[in-house]
Tab-separated table of C-alpha atoms and ligand atoms in Angstrom:
chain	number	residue	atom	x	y	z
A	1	UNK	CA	154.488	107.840	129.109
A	2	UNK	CA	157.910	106.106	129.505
A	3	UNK	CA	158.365	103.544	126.915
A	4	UNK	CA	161.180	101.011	126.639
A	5	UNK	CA	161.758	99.599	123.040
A	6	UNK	CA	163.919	96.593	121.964
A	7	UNK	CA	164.045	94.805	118.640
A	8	UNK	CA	166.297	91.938	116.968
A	9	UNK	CA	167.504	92.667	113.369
A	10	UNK	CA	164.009	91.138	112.018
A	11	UNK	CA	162.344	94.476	114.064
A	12	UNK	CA	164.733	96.674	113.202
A	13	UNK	CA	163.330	98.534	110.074
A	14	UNK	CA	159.894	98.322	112.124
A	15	UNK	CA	161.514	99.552	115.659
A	16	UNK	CA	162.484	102.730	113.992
A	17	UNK	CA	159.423	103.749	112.614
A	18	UNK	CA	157.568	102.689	115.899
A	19	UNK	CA	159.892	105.278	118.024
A	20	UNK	CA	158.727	108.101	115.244
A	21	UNK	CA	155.216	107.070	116.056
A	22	UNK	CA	155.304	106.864	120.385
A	23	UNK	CA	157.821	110.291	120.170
A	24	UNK	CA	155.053	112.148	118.336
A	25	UNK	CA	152.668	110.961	120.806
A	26	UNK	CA	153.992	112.290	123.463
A	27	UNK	CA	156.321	109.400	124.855
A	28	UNK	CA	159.858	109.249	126.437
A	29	UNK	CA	161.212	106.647	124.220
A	30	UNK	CA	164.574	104.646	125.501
A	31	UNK	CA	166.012	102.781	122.695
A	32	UNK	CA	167.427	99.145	124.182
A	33	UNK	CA	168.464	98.201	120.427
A	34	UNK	CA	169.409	96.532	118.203
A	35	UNK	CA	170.980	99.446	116.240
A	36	UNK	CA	171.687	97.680	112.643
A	37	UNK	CA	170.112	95.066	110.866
A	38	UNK	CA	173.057	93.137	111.407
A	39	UNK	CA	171.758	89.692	112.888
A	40	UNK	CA	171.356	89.705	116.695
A	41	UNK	CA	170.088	87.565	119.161
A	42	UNK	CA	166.288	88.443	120.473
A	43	UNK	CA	166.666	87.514	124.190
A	44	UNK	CA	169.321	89.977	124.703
A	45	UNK	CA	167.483	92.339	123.800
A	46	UNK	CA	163.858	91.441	124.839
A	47	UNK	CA	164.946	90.955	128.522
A	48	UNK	CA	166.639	93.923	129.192
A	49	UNK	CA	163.105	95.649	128.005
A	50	UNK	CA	161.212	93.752	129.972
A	51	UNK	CA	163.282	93.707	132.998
A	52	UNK	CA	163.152	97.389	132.552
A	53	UNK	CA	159.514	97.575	132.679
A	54	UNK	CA	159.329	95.058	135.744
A	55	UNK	CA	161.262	97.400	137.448
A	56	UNK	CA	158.848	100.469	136.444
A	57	UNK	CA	161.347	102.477	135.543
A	58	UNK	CA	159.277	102.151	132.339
A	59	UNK	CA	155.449	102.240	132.177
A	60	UNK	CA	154.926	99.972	129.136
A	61	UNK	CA	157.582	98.450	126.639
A	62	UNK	CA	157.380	97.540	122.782
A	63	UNK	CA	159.400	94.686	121.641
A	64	UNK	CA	159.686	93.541	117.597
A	65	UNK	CA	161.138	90.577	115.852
A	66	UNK	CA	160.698	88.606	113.042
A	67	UNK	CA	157.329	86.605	113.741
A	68	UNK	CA	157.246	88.514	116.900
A	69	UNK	CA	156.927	85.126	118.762
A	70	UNK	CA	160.049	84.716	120.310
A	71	UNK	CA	160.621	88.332	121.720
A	72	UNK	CA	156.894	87.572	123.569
A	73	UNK	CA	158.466	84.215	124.893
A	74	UNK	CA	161.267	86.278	126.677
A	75	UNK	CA	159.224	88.987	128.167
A	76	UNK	CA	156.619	86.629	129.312
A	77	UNK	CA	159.881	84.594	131.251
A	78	UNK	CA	160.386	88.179	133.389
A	79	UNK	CA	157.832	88.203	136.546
A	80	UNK	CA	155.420	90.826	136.413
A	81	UNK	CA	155.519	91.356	132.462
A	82	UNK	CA	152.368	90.555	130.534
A	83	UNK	CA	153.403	90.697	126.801
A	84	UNK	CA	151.126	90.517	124.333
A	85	UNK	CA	151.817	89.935	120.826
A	86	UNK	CA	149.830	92.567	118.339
A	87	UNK	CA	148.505	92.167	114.553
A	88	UNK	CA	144.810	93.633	114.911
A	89	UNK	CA	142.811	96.381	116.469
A	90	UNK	CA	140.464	94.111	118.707
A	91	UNK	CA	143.897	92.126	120.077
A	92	UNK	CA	145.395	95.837	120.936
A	93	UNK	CA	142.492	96.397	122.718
A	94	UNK	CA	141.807	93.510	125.244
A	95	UNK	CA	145.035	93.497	125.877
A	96	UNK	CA	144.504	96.593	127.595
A	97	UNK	CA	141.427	96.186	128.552
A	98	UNK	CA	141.005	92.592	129.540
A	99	UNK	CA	145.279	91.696	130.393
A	100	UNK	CA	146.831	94.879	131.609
A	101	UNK	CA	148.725	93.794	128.679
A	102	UNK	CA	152.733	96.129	129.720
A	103	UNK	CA	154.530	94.860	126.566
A	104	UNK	CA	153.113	94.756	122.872
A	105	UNK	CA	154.965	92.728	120.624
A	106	UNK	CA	155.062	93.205	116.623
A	107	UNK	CA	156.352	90.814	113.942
A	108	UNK	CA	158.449	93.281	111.990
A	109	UNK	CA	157.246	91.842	108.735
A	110	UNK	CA	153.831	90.265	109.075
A	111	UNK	CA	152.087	94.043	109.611
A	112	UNK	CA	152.587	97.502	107.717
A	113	UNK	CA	154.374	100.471	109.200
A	114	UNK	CA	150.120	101.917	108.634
A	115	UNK	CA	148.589	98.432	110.815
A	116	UNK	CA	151.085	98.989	113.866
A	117	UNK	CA	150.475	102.425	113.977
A	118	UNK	CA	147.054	102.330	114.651
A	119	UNK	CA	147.250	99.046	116.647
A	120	UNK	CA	150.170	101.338	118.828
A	121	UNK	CA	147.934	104.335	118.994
A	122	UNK	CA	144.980	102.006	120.313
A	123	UNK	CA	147.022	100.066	122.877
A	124	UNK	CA	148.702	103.683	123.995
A	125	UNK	CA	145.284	104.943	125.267
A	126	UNK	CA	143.047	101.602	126.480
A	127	UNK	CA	142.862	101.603	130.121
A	128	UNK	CA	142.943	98.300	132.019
A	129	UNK	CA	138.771	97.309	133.062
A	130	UNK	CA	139.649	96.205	136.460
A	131	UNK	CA	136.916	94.274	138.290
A	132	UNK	CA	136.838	90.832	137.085
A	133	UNK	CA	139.721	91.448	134.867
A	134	UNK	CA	141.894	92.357	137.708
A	135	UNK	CA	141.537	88.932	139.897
A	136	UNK	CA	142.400	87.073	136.732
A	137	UNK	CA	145.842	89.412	135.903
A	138	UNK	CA	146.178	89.203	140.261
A	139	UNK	CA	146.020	85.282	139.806
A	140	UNK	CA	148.855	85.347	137.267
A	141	UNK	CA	150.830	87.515	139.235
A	142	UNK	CA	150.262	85.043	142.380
A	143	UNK	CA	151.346	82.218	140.407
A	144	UNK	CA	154.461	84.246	139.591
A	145	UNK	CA	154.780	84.494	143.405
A	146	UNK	CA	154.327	81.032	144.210
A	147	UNK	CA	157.194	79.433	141.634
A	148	UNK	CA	159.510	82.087	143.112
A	149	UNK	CA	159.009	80.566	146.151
A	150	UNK	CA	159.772	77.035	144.123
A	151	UNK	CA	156.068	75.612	144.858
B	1	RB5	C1	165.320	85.655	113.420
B	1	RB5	O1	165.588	84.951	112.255
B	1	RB5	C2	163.977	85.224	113.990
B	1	RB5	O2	164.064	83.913	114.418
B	1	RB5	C3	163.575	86.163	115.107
B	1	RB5	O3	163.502	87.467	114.618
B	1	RB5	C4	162.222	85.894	115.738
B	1	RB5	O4	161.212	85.885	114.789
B	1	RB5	C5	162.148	84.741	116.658
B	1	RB5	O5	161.100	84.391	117.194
């Protein structure tokens, strides 16, 4: 799987670990920063990964800052990314499984390096349900449609 991964200097300590954990898995990893814990702005950051995964040049995208919060905001602004911010196995899950979540988000210092590594692993292998899950994630993508067209 192709996996685009962006932190701000709050993710930073957490970002590396997390690429350890998705390139022993089996993942193509592209590193979109930051590369020091030298303070940084999030948005940057999150929207080039979540442009990148709108674009699917990357299947899914992992995104870390402080509280996690505001990295979420950003990728949720890009049409077609459904971020979904991660601190427990059941929330890794429905995202999948109930949100097609493309984007998990992590608070680098709110879980341990052992919590997002299972909550990754989980999230790496739920499928999306479909069926009634799939007209709800279809009506967020029409709504997307609609304010592009400013109505
Ligand atoms: C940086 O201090 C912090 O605001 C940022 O990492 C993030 O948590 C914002 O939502």
């Amino acid at each position: 799987m192709r996996i685009a991964i962006g932190a701000d200097h709050g993710g930073y300590t957490l970002k590396k670990w997390v690429i350890k954990i998705l390139e022993k898995s089996g993942c193509a990893v592209k590193d979109f920063g930051t590369y020091s814990s030298k303070r940084c702005d999030y948005p940057r950051v999150g929207f080039k990964v979540a442009s990148g995964v709108a674009s699917r040049k990357f299947e899914r995208g992992v995104l870390i800052c402080k509280t996690g919060l505001g990295m979420a905001m950003v990728a949720n602004k890009v049409p077609g990314i459904r971020a979904a911010l991660l601190s427990d196995r059941a929330s890794a899950r429905s995202s999948r499984k109930h949100n097609d979540a493309n984007i998990a988000v992590f608070s680098g210092n709110r879980i341990t390096r052992k919590k997002a590594e299972e909550i990754l692993k989980i999230w790496l292998k739920t499928d999306f349900s479909g069926g009634r899950h799939k007209r709800r994630v279809d009506q967020i993508g029409n709504m997307e449609k609609k304010l592009r067209r400013g109505r």
